[in-house]
């Protein structure tokens, strides 16, 4: 189905509390709206890279409009097409040392 704002506003969680409830958009391949049991709604992008299926959260509905989500999904799909894995890139960024970690290491190594 082609998602619309009025449809999204009317959606509610239709799962059993353990399964994902995702409504897929026909306009942009892989774009969906995930509805959580809590009522939260977030745009997601499903794609495959190297035979592995990924589900990437693009952002919450409200913070992103439907058109913004479609544009962002197309940008992320372009990265996948170029051989990148956006989910893996996010994981690497989150695992990178923070300023606090670097300061602690500096003090332990050089400020004694």
XYZ file of N, CA, C and O in Angstrom:
448
model
N 0.843 -1.175 0.000
C 0.000 0.000 0.000
C 0.886 1.235 0.000
O 1.975 1.209 0.570
N 0.440 2.251 -0.627
C 1.155 3.526 -0.603
C 0.754 4.229 0.688
O -0.408 4.560 0.881
N 1.731 4.422 1.565
C 1.451 5.055 2.851
C 1.029 6.506 2.666
O 1.509 7.193 1.771
N 0.168 6.974 3.541
C -0.238 8.374 3.567
C -0.292 8.824 5.020
O -0.382 7.996 5.929
N -0.257 10.116 5.227
C -0.288 10.664 6.582
C -1.557 10.237 7.325
O -1.499 9.847 8.488
N -2.691 10.283 6.652
C -3.945 9.919 7.324
C -3.963 8.445 7.714
O -4.455 8.089 8.785
N -3.388 7.584 6.874
C -3.287 6.164 7.226
C -2.385 5.973 8.439
O -2.727 5.246 9.369
N -1.225 6.612 8.399
C -0.250 6.467 9.484
C -0.855 6.917 10.805
O -0.698 6.257 11.829
N -1.565 8.029 10.788
C -2.200 8.535 12.011
C -3.213 7.532 12.568
O -3.395 7.436 13.779
N -3.856 6.768 11.695
C -4.884 5.824 12.131
C -4.363 4.447 12.501
O -5.094 3.639 13.079
N -3.098 4.151 12.173
C -2.542 2.828 12.468
C -2.380 2.618 13.970
O -2.023 3.542 14.707
N -2.624 1.399 14.420
C -2.301 0.999 15.790
C -1.678 -0.385 15.722
O -1.835 -1.113 14.735
N -0.963 -0.760 16.763
C -0.244 -2.034 16.803
C -1.221 -3.191 16.634
O -2.242 -3.259 17.314
N -0.869 -4.115 15.730
C -1.761 -5.239 15.447
C -1.064 -6.578 15.634
O -1.440 -7.562 15.024
N -0.044 -6.610 16.500
C 0.684 -7.855 16.728
C 0.288 -8.508 18.033
O -0.661 -8.096 18.696
N 1.066 -9.521 18.394
C 0.790 -10.256 19.625
C 1.698 -9.812 20.781
O 1.750 -10.466 21.810
N 2.414 -8.736 20.595
C 3.318 -8.241 21.625
C 4.741 -8.741 21.463
O 5.661 -8.240 22.077
N 4.927 -9.761 20.621
C 6.257 -10.328 20.391
C 6.718 -10.138 18.955
O 7.906 -10.185 18.681
N 5.777 -9.940 18.052
C 6.122 -9.832 16.640
C 6.182 -8.370 16.201
O 5.612 -7.491 16.837
N 6.882 -8.149 15.097
C 6.978 -6.811 14.528
C 5.735 -6.514 13.705
O 5.227 -7.362 12.994
N 5.279 -5.297 13.813
C 4.167 -4.826 12.989
C 4.715 -3.725 12.090
O 4.961 -2.612 12.544
N 4.951 -4.073 10.834
C 5.511 -3.117 9.880
C 4.541 -2.997 8.707
O 4.103 -3.995 8.147
N 4.222 -1.772 8.359
C 3.378 -1.494 7.194
C 4.302 -0.949 6.109
O 4.979 0.069 6.301
N 4.367 -1.635 4.977
C 5.324 -1.312 3.922
C 4.745 -0.308 2.930
O 3.565 -0.337 2.618
N 5.617 0.546 2.436
C 5.247 1.573 1.459
C 5.507 1.042 0.054
O 6.551 0.450 -0.207
N 4.569 1.234 -0.847
C 4.738 0.801 -2.237
C 5.522 1.805 -3.068
O 5.998 1.469 -4.145
N 5.654 3.011 -2.588
C 6.320 4.054 -3.380
C 7.846 3.923 -3.344
O 8.504 4.114 -4.355
N 8.421 3.586 -2.180
C 9.869 3.426 -2.042
C 10.134 2.006 -1.549
O 9.676 1.627 -0.465
N 10.871 1.249 -2.334
C 11.163 -0.146 -1.985
C 11.920 -0.230 -0.665
O 12.901 0.487 -0.452
N 11.437 -1.082 0.228
C 12.108 -1.314 1.501
C 11.691 -0.378 2.617
O 12.060 -0.598 3.766
N 10.945 0.675 2.318
C 10.523 1.628 3.348
C 9.257 1.119 4.033
O 8.323 0.671 3.373
N 9.264 1.173 5.345
C 8.092 0.763 6.100
C 7.915 1.619 7.333
O 8.801 2.376 7.727
N 6.755 1.477 7.933
C 6.452 2.141 9.195
C 6.294 1.042 10.234
O 5.390 0.213 10.128
N 7.182 1.013 11.208
C 7.092 0.017 12.274
C 6.270 0.604 13.415
O 6.518 1.721 13.865
N 5.298 -0.177 13.872
C 4.441 0.247 14.969
C 4.755 -0.641 16.161
O 4.703 -1.868 16.069
N 5.112 -0.029 17.257
C 5.494 -0.740 18.468
C 4.276 -0.944 19.365
O 3.316 -0.176 19.293
N 4.318 -1.943 20.249
C 3.203 -2.153 21.175
C 2.898 -0.921 22.029
O 1.758 -0.698 22.417
N 3.917 -0.104 22.292
C 3.732 1.101 23.097
C 2.981 2.201 22.342
O 2.562 3.183 22.938
N 2.854 2.038 21.021
C 2.207 3.058 20.202
C 3.199 3.890 19.409
O 2.814 4.635 18.515
N 4.469 3.772 19.743
C 5.510 4.498 19.006
C 5.494 4.036 17.549
O 5.280 2.862 17.253
N 5.740 4.977 16.652
C 5.800 4.679 15.219
C 7.130 5.206 14.692
O 7.496 6.351 14.962
N 7.831 4.347 13.961
C 9.127 4.737 13.417
C 9.251 4.239 11.988
O 8.790 3.140 11.651
N 9.895 5.041 11.167
C 10.166 4.638 9.793
C 11.385 3.729 9.781
O 12.382 3.997 10.470
N 11.305 2.647 9.005
C 12.399 1.691 8.902
C 12.708 1.447 7.431
O 11.874 1.661 6.557
N 13.931 0.981 7.191
C 14.354 0.598 5.854
C 14.881 -0.818 5.914
O 15.772 -1.119 6.723
N 14.339 -1.686 5.086
C 14.786 -3.063 4.995
C 15.619 -3.209 3.728
O 15.212 -2.745 2.655
N 16.804 -3.830 3.863
C 17.658 -4.048 2.699
C 18.545 -5.257 2.952
O 18.629 -5.756 4.068
N 19.174 -5.728 1.906
C 20.110 -6.843 2.003
C 21.479 -6.367 1.552
O 21.607 -5.640 0.575
N 22.490 -6.831 2.270
C 23.861 -6.562 1.879
C 24.663 -7.831 2.154
O 24.607 -8.386 3.257
N 25.333 -8.318 1.142
C 26.117 -9.538 1.292
C 25.285 -10.729 1.740
O 25.768 -11.578 2.479
N 24.043 -10.801 1.343
C 23.171 -11.900 1.723
C 22.565 -11.774 3.107
O 21.800 -12.633 3.532
N 22.890 -10.701 3.820
C 22.355 -10.479 5.164
C 21.245 -9.443 5.112
O 21.430 -8.373 4.527
N 20.122 -9.785 5.714
C 19.004 -8.848 5.745
C 19.179 -7.887 6.916
O 19.528 -8.301 8.013
N 18.947 -6.616 6.664
C 19.073 -5.575 7.686
C 17.754 -4.802 7.798
O 17.046 -4.629 6.811
N 17.478 -4.327 9.006
C 16.335 -3.440 9.240
C 16.869 -2.228 9.984
O 17.308 -2.337 11.127
N 16.868 -1.104 9.321
C 17.460 0.129 9.842
C 16.363 1.109 10.224
O 15.467 1.373 9.422
N 16.429 1.636 11.428
C 15.474 2.661 11.854
C 15.947 4.005 11.297
O 17.067 4.436 11.556
N 15.073 4.651 10.539
C 15.410 5.952 9.958
C 15.071 7.095 10.905
O 15.743 8.118 10.905
N 14.017 6.935 11.689
C 13.617 7.969 12.631
C 12.157 7.809 13.009
O 11.398 7.089 12.354
N 11.777 8.460 14.078
C 10.405 8.379 14.575
C 9.466 9.198 13.710
O 9.824 10.273 13.205
N 8.238 8.676 13.578
C 7.182 9.425 12.904
C 6.840 10.621 13.796
O 6.667 10.491 14.993
N 6.765 11.754 13.197
C 6.566 13.002 13.941
C 7.816 13.841 13.805
O 7.754 14.983 13.374
N 8.956 13.240 14.143
C 10.228 13.918 13.911
C 10.518 13.922 12.412
O 11.097 14.870 11.887
N 10.121 12.850 11.734
C 10.235 12.756 10.280
C 8.833 12.718 9.684
O 7.968 12.002 10.182
N 8.641 13.459 8.635
C 7.403 13.344 7.881
C 7.546 12.179 6.910
O 8.651 11.657 6.698
N 6.466 11.789 6.301
C 6.502 10.700 5.333
C 7.422 11.034 4.169
O 8.232 10.203 3.746
N 7.351 12.244 3.671
C 8.208 12.646 2.545
C 9.675 12.675 2.949
O 10.539 12.284 2.167
N 9.970 13.135 4.157
C 11.353 13.132 4.640
C 11.869 11.702 4.756
O 13.022 11.416 4.402
N 11.034 10.793 5.236
C 11.423 9.390 5.377
C 11.683 8.762 4.013
O 12.638 7.996 3.855
N 10.847 9.087 3.037
C 11.058 8.562 1.688
C 12.380 9.042 1.109
O 13.135 8.277 0.509
N 12.677 10.304 1.311
C 13.932 10.862 0.793
C 15.127 10.219 1.495
O 16.108 9.826 0.849
N 15.036 10.080 2.809
C 16.131 9.473 3.572
C 16.314 8.003 3.180
O 17.441 7.526 3.064
N 15.214 7.292 2.956
C 15.295 5.892 2.535
C 15.992 5.772 1.186
O 16.823 4.880 0.990
N 15.686 6.664 0.276
C 16.336 6.635 -1.033
C 17.828 6.921 -0.911
O 18.651 6.294 -1.590
N 18.208 7.829 -0.005
C 19.625 8.137 0.207
C 20.365 6.924 0.778
O 21.475 6.604 0.350
N 19.733 6.246 1.743
C 20.371 5.073 2.355
C 20.434 3.917 1.359
O 21.412 3.180 1.334
N 19.426 3.763 0.526
C 19.443 2.710 -0.494
C 20.548 2.974 -1.513
O 21.158 2.035 -2.031
N 20.828 4.240 -1.805
C 21.922 4.584 -2.716
C 23.262 4.142 -2.124
O 24.138 3.653 -2.846
N 23.415 4.282 -0.804
C 24.642 3.816 -0.148
C 24.786 2.303 -0.284
O 25.874 1.804 -0.541
N 23.680 1.585 -0.107
C 23.699 0.126 -0.243
C 24.074 -0.251 -1.672
O 24.877 -1.155 -1.903
N 23.517 0.460 -2.619
C 23.814 0.212 -4.035
C 25.309 0.411 -4.316
O 25.894 -0.287 -5.135
N 25.939 1.353 -3.604
C 27.369 1.621 -3.766
C 28.241 0.642 -2.981
O 29.459 0.796 -2.930
N 27.612 -0.351 -2.332
C 28.375 -1.379 -1.616
C 28.584 -1.110 -0.141
O 29.304 -1.841 0.531
N 27.971 -0.069 0.401
C 28.112 0.245 1.816
C 27.006 -0.441 2.620
O 25.995 -0.858 2.067
N 27.231 -0.551 3.923
C 26.232 -1.106 4.829
C 25.953 -0.064 5.908
O 26.703 0.056 6.877
N 24.877 0.726 5.767
C 24.587 1.803 6.722
C 24.441 1.331 8.166
O 24.867 2.023 9.087
N 23.870 0.153 8.398
C 23.716 -0.349 9.773
C 25.085 -0.645 10.369
O 25.370 -0.282 11.515
N 25.962 -1.264 9.595
C 27.309 -1.574 10.083
C 28.087 -0.286 10.361
O 28.821 -0.194 11.342
N 27.901 0.727 9.523
C 28.573 2.014 9.742
C 28.100 2.653 11.047
O 28.913 3.199 11.795
N 26.800 2.572 11.341
C 26.280 3.103 12.609
C 26.878 2.366 13.797
O 27.236 2.973 14.798
N 26.970 1.050 13.688
C 27.534 0.253 14.789
C 28.986 0.634 15.048
O 29.408 0.727 16.199
N 29.753 0.842 13.986
C 31.155 1.233 14.153
C 31.268 2.614 14.785
O 32.129 2.850 15.629
N 30.402 3.519 14.382
C 30.408 4.863 14.955
C 30.072 4.822 16.437
O 30.710 5.496 17.254
N 29.088 4.023 16.811
C 28.690 3.922 18.214
C 29.765 3.242 19.066
O 29.871 3.511 20.254
N 30.563 2.359 18.457
C 31.603 1.657 19.192
C 32.901 2.470 19.288
O 33.801 2.104 20.040
N 32.986 3.568 18.556
C 34.185 4.395 18.574
C 34.379 5.013 19.961
O 33.412 5.277 20.673
N 35.637 5.234 20.354
C 35.877 5.820 21.678
C 35.326 7.241 21.783
O 35.341 7.995 20.817
N 34.849 7.564 22.963
C 34.317 8.895 23.226
C 35.443 9.810 23.707
O 36.540 9.347 24.028
N 35.162 11.083 23.818
C 36.141 12.039 24.338
C 36.527 11.651 25.771
O 37.695 11.719 26.152
N 35.557 11.208 26.553
C 35.840 10.778 27.928
C 36.801 9.594 27.943
O 37.725 9.538 28.768
N 36.603 8.646 27.029
C 37.513 7.499 26.944
C 38.920 7.950 26.572
O 39.910 7.480 27.151
N 39.011 8.838 25.597
C 40.321 9.325 25.166
C 41.013 10.106 26.277
O 42.227 9.973 26.489
N 40.271 10.927 26.999
C 40.857 11.690 28.103
C 41.348 10.764 29.197
O 42.447 10.961 29.746
N 40.590 9.761 29.530
C 40.979 8.787 30.552
C 42.256 8.057 30.137
O 43.187 7.917 30.936
N 42.319 7.615 28.887
C 43.520 6.944 28.388
C 44.726 7.869 28.435
O 45.828 7.455 28.812
N 44.551 9.122 28.039
C 45.637 10.084 28.056
C 46.160 10.266 29.479
O 47.381 10.248 29.718
N 45.254 10.458 30.429
C 45.674 10.663 31.808
C 46.411 9.441 32.357
O 47.396 9.573 33.066
N 45.941 8.257 32.024
C 46.583 7.034 32.516
C 47.967 6.844 31.895
O 48.888 6.394 32.565
N 48.134 7.201 30.654
C 49.397 6.948 29.953
C 50.428 8.064 30.149
O 51.627 7.808 30.240
N 49.956 9.311 30.130
C 50.918 10.418 30.019
C 50.925 11.395 31.191
O 51.842 12.212 31.294
N 49.957 11.371 32.036
C 49.875 12.397 33.076
C 50.247 11.883 34.458
O 49.998 12.533 35.451
N 50.858 10.740 34.523
C 51.243 10.187 35.825
C 52.421 10.868 36.402
O 53.385 11.237 36.099
